[in-house]
Backbone as JSON Lines, residues from 0, in Angstrom:
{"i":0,"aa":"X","n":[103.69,96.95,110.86],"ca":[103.14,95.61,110.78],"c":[102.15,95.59,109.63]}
{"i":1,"aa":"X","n":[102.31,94.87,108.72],"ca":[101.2,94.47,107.79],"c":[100.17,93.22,107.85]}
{"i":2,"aa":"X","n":[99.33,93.15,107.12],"ca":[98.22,92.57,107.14],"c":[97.61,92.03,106.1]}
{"i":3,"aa":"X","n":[97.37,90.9,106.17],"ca":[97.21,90.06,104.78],"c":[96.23,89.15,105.14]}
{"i":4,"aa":"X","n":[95.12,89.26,104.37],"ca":[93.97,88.23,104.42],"c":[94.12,87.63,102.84]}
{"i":5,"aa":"X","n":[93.78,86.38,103.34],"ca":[93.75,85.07,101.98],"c":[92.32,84.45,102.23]}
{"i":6,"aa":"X","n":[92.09,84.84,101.35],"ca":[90.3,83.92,100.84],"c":[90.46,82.35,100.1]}
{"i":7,"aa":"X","n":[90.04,81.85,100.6],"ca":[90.02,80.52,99.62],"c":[89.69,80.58,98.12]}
{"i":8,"aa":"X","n":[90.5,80.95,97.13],"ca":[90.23,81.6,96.08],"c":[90.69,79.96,94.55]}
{"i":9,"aa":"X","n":[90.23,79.9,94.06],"ca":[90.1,79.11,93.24],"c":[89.97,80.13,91.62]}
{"i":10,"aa":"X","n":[90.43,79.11,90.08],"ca":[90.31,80.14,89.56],"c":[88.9,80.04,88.82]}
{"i":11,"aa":"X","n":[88.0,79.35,88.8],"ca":[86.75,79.83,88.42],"c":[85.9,80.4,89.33]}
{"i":12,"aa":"X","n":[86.35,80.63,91.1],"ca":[85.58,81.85,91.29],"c":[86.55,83.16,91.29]}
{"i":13,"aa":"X","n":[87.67,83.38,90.69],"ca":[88.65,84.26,90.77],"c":[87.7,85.05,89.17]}
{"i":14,"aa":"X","n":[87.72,84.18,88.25],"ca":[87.16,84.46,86.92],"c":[85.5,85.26,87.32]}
{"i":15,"aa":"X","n":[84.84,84.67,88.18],"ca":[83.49,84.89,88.3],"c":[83.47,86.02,88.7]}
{"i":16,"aa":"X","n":[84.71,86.98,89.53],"ca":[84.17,88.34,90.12],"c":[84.52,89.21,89.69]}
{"i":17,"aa":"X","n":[84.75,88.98,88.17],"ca":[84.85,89.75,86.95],"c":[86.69,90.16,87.38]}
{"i":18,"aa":"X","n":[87.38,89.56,87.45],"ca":[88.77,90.44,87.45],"c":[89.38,91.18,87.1]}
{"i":19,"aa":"X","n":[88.78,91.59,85.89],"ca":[89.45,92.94,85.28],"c":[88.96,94.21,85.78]}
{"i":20,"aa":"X","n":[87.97,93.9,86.79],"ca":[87.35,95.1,87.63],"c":[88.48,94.98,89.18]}
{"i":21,"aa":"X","n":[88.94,93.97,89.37],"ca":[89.93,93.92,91.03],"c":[91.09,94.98,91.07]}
{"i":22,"aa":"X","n":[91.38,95.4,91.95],"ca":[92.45,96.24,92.42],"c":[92.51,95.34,93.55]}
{"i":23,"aa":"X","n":[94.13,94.64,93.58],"ca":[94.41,94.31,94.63],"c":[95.49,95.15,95.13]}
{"i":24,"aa":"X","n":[95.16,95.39,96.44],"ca":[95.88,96.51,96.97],"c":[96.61,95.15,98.1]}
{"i":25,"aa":"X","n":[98.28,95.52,98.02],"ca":[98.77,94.72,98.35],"c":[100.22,95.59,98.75]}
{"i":26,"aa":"X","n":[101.02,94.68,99.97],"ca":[102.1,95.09,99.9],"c":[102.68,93.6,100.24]}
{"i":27,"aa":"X","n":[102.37,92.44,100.39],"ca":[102.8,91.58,100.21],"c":[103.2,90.59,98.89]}
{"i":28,"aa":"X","n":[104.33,90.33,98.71],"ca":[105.01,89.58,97.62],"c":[103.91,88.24,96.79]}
{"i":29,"aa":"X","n":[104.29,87.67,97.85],"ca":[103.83,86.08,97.91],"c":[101.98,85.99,97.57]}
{"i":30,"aa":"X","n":[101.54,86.96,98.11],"ca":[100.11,87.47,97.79],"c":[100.01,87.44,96.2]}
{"i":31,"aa":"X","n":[100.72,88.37,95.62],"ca":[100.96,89.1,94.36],"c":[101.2,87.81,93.1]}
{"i":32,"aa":"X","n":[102.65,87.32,93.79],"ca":[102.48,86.09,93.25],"c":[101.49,84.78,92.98]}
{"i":33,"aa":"X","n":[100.52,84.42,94.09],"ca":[99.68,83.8,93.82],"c":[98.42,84.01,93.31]}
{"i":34,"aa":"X","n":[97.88,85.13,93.03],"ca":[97.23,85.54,91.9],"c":[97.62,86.33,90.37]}
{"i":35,"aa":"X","n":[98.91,86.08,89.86],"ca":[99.49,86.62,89.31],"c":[99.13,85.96,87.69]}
{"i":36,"aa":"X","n":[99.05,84.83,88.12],"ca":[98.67,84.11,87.23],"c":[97.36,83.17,86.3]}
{"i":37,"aa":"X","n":[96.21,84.24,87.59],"ca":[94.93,83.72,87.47],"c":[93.72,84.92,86.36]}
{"i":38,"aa":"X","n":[94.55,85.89,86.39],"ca":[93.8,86.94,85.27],"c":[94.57,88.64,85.23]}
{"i":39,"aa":"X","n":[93.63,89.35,84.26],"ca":[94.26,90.97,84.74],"c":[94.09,91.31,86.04]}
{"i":40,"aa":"X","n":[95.18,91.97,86.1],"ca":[94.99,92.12,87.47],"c":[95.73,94.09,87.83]}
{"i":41,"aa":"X","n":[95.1,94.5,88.81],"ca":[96.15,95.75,88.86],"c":[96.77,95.94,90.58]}
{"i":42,"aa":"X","n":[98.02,96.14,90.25],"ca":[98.35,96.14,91.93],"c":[98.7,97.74,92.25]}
{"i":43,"aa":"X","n":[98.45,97.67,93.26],"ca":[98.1,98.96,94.29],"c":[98.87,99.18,95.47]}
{"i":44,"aa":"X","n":[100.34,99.45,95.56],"ca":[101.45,98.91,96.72],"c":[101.18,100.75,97.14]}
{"i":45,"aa":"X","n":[100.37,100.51,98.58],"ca":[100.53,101.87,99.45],"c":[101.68,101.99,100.12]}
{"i":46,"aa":"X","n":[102.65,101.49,99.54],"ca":[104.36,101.61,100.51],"c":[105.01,102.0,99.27]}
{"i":47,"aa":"X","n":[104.44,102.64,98.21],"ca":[105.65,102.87,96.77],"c":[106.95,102.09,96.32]}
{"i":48,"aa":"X","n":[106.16,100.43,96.59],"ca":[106.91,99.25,96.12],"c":[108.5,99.38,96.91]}
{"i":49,"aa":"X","n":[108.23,99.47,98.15],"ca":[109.74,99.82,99.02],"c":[109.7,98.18,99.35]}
{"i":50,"aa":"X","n":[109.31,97.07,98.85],"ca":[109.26,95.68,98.85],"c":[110.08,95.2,97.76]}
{"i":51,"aa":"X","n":[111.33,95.04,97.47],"ca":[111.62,94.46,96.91],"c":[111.05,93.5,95.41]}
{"i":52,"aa":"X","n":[110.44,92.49,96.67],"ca":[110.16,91.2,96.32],"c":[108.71,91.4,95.12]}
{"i":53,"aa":"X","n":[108.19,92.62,95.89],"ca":[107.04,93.26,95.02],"c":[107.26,93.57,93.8]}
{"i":54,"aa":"X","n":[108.51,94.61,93.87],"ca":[108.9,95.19,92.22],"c":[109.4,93.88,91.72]}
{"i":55,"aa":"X","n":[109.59,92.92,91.67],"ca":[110.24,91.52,91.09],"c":[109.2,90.97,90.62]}
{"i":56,"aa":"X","n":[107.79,90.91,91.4],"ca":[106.77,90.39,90.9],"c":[106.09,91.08,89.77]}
{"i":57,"aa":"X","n":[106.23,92.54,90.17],"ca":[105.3,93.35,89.02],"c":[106.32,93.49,88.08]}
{"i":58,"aa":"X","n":[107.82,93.46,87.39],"ca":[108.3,93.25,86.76],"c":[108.28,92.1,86.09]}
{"i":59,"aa":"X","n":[108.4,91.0,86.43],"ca":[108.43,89.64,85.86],"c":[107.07,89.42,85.12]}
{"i":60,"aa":"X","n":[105.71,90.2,85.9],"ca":[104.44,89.4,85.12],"c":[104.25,91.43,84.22]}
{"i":61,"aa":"X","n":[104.98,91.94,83.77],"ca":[104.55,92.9,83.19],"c":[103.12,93.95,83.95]}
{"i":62,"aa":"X","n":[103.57,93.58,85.17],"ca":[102.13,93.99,85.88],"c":[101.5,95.45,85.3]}
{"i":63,"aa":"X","n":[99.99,95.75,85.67],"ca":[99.72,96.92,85.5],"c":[99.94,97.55,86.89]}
{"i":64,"aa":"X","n":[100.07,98.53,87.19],"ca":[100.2,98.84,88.85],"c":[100.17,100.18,89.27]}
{"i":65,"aa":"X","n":[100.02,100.63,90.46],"ca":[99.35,101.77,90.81],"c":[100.95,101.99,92.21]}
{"i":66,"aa":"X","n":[101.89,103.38,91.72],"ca":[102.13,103.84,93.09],"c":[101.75,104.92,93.79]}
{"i":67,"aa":"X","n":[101.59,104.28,95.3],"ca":[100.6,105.29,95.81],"c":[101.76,106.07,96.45]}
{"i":68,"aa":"X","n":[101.39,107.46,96.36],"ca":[102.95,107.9,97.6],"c":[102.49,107.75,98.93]}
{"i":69,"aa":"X","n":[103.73,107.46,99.52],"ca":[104.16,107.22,101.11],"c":[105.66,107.63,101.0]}
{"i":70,"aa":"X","n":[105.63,109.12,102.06],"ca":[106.52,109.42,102.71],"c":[107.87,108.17,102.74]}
{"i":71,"aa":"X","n":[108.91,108.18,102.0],"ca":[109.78,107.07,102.46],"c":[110.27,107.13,103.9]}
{"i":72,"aa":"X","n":[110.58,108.42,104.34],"ca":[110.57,108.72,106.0],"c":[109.78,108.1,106.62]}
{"i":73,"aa":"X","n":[109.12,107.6,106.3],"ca":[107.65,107.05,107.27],"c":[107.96,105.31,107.42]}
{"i":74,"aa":"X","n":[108.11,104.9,108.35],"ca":[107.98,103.42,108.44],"c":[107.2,102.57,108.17]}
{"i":75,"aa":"X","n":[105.88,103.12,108.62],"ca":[104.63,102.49,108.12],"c":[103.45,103.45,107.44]}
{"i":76,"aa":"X","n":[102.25,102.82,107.45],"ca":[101.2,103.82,107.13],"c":[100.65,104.49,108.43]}
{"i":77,"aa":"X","n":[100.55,103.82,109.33],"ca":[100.14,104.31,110.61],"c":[101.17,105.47,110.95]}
{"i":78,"aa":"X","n":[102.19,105.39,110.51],"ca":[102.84,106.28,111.2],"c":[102.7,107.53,110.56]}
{"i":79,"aa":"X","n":[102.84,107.42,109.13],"ca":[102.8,108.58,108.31],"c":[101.12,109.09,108.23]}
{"i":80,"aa":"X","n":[99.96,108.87,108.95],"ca":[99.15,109.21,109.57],"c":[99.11,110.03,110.75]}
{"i":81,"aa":"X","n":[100.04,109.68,112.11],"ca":[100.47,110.1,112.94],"c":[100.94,111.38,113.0]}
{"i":82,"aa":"X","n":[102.38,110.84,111.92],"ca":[102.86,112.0,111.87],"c":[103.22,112.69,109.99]}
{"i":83,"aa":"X","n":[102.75,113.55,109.68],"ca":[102.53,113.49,108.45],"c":[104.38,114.5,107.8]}
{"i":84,"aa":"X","n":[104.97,113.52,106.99],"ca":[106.22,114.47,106.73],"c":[106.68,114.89,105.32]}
{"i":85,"aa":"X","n":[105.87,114.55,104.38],"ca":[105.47,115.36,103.36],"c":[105.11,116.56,103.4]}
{"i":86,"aa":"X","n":[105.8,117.16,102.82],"ca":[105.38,118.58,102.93],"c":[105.68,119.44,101.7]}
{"i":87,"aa":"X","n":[105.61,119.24,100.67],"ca":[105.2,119.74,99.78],"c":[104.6,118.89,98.15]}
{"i":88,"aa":"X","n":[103.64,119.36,97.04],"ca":[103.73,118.92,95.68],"c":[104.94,118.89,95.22]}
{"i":89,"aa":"X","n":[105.95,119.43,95.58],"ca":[107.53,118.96,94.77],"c":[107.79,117.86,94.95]}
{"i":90,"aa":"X","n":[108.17,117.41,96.64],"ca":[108.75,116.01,97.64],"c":[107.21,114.99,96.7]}
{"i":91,"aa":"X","n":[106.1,114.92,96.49],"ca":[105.47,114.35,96.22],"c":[105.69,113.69,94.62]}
{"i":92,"aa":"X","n":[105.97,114.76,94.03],"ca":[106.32,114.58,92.5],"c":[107.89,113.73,91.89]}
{"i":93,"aa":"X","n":[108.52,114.15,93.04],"ca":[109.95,113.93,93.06],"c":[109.95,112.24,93.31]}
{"i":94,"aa":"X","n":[109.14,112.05,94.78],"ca":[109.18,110.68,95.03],"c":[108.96,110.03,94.45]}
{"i":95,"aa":"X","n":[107.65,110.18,93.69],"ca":[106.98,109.38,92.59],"c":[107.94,108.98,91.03]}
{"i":96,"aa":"X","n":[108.29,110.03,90.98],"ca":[108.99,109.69,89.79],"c":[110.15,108.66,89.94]}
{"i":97,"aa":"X","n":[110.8,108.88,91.31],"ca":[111.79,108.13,91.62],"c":[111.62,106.74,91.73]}
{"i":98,"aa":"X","n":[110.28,106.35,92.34],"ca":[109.81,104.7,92.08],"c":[109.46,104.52,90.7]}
{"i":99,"aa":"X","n":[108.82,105.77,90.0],"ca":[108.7,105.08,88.68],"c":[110.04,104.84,87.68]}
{"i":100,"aa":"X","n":[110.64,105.43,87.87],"ca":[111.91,105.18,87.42],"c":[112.96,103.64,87.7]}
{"i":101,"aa":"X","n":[112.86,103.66,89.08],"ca":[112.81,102.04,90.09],"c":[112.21,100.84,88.76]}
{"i":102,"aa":"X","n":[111.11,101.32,89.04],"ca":[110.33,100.22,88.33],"c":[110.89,100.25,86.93]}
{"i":103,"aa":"X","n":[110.67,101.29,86.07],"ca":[110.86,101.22,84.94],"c":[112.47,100.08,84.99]}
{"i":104,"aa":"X","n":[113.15,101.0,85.14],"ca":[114.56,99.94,85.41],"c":[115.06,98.5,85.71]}
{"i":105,"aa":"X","n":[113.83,98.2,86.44],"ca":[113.5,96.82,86.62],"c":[113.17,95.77,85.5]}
{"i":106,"aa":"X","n":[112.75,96.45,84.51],"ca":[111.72,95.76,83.62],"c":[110.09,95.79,83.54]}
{"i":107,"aa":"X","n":[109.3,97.05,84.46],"ca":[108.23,97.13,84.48],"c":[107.64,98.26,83.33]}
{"i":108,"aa":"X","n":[107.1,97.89,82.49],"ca":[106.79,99.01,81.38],"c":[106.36,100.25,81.64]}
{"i":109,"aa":"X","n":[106.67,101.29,81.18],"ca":[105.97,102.79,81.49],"c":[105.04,102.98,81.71]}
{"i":110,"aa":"X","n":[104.24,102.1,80.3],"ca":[102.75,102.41,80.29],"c":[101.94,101.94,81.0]}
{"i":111,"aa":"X","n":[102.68,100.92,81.79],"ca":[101.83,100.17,82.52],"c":[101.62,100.9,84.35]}
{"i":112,"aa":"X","n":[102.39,101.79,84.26],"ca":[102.4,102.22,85.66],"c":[101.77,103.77,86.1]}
{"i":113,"aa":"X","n":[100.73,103.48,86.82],"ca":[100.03,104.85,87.1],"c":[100.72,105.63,88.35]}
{"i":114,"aa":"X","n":[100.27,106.63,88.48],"ca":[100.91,107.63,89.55],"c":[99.59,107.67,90.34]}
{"i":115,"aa":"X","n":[99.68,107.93,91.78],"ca":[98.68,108.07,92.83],"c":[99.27,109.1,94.04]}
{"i":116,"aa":"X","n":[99.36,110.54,93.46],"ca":[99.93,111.46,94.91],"c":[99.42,111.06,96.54]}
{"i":117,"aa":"X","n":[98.71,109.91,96.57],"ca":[98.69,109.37,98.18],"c":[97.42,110.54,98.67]}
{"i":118,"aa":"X","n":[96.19,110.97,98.13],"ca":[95.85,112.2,98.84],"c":[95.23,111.7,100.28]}
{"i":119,"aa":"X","n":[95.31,112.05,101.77],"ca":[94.95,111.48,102.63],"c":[95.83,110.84,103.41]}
{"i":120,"aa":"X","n":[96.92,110.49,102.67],"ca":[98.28,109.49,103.02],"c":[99.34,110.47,103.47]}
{"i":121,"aa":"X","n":[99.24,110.45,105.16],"ca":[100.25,111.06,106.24],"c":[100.52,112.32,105.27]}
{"i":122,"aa":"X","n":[99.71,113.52,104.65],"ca":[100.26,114.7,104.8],"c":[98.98,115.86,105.38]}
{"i":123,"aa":"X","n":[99.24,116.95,105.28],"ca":[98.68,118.02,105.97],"c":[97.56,118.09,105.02]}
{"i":124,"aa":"X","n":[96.48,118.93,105.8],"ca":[95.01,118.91,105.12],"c":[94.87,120.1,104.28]}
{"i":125,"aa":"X","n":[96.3,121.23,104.03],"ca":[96.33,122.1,103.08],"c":[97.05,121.63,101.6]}
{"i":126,"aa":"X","n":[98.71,120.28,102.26],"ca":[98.95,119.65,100.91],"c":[97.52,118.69,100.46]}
{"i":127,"aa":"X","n":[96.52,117.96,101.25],"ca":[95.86,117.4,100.7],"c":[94.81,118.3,99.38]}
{"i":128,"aa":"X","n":[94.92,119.64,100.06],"ca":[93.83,120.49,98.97],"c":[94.68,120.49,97.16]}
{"i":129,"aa":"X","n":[96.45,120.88,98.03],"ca":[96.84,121.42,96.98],"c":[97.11,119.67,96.11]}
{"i":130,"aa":"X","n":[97.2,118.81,96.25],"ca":[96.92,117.88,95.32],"c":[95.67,117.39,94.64]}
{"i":131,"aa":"X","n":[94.73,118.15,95.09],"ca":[93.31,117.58,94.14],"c":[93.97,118.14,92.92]}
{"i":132,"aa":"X","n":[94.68,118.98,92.46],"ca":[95.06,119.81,90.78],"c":[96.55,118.9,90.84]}
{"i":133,"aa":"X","n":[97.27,117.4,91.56],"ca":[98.1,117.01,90.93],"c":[98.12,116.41,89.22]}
{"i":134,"aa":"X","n":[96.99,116.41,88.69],"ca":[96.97,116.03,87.62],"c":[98.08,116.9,86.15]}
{"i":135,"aa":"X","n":[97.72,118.04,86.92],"ca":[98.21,119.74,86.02],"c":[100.1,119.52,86.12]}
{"i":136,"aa":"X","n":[100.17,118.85,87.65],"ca":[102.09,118.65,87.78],"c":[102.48,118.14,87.14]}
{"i":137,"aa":"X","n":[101.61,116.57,86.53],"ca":[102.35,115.8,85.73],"c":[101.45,114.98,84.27]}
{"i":138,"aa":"X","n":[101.07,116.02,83.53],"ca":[100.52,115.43,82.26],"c":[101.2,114.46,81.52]}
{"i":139,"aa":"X","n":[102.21,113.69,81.61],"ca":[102.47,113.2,80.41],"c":[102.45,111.65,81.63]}
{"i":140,"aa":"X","n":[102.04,111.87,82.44],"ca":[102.23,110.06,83.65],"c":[100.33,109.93,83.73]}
{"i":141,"aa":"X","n":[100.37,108.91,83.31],"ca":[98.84,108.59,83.82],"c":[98.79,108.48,85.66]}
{"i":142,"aa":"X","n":[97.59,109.36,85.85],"ca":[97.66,109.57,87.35],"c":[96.19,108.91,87.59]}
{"i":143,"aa":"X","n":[96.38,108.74,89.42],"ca":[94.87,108.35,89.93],"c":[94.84,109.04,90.56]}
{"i":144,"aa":"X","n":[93.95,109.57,91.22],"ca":[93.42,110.69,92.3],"c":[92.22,109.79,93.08]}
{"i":145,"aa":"X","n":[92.97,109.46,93.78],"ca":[92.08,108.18,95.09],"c":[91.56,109.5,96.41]}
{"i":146,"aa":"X","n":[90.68,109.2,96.96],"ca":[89.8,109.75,97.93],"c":[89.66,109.27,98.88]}
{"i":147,"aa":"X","n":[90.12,108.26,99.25],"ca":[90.06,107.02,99.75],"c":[89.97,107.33,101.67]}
{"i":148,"aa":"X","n":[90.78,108.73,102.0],"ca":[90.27,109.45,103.4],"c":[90.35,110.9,102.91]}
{"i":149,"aa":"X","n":[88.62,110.58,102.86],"ca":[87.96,111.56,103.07],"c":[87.57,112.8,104.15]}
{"i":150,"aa":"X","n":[88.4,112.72,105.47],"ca":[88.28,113.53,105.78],"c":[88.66,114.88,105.87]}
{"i":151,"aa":"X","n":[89.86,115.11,105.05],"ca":[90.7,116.26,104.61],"c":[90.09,117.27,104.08]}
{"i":152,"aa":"X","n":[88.6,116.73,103.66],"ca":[87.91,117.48,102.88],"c":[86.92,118.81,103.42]}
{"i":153,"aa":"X","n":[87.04,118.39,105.26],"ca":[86.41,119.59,106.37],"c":[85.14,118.66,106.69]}
């Protein structure tokens, strides 16, 4: 089940909260779309754009965008929390490339698309160590290294 909050958003206070600082982290379409057209923007799909309607959006507006990995085994995020089925930096590297490739194919530019190994996201708290050095797997992909659950860390 996902979850989507909408703010009454207008575009001179969309402009006012500096937008080129927003990460909208989104896995909804229609979301994506209605701010798509109000400034820079970077999207952040924690489901590795397994939305369709998503890669259509970030293709069509040249989006900048962030995939985060998630287990495709995994149904949701809750689950791949639950139960974590990643299990190695290969399956991690492999997946990733495979949406970026997705995308690329679509019409979403290379440069525009960062890599995010998911650290925290449904795997074990020894793959979480061994991805703090995912940067070293893949030099030539601009990567993010999000922290975002912190408890892996002890």
């Amino acid at each position: 089940m996902s979850h989507t909050v909408v703010l009454p958003l207008n575009e001179a206070k969309w402009r006012a909260v500096n937008p080129s600082a927003v990460v909208l982290m989104l896995i909804q379409s229609a979301m994506a779309w209605a701010v798509s057209r109000l400034a820079a923007y970077l999207i952040n799909d924690v489901t590795m754009f397994r939305n369709p309607e998503l890669v259509a959006v970030v293709a069509q507006h040249k989006a900048r965008c962030i995939v985060s990995h998630l287990s495709p085994d995994s149904p949701t995020i809750a689950d791949a929390h639950a139960n974590p089925r990643t299990r190695s930096v290969d399956q991690v590297r492999s997946e990733l490339l495979a949406t970026y490739h997705q995308l690329v194919k679509h019409g979403v530019p290379a440069e525009r698309i960062i890599l995010d190994p998911g650290i925290g996201f449904g795997k074990t708290m020894e793959l979480n160590r061994q991805l703090l050095g995912f940067a070293q797997e893949m030099p030539e992909h601009p990567l993010l290294i999000g922290y975002s659950r912190k408890r892996f860390l002890g």
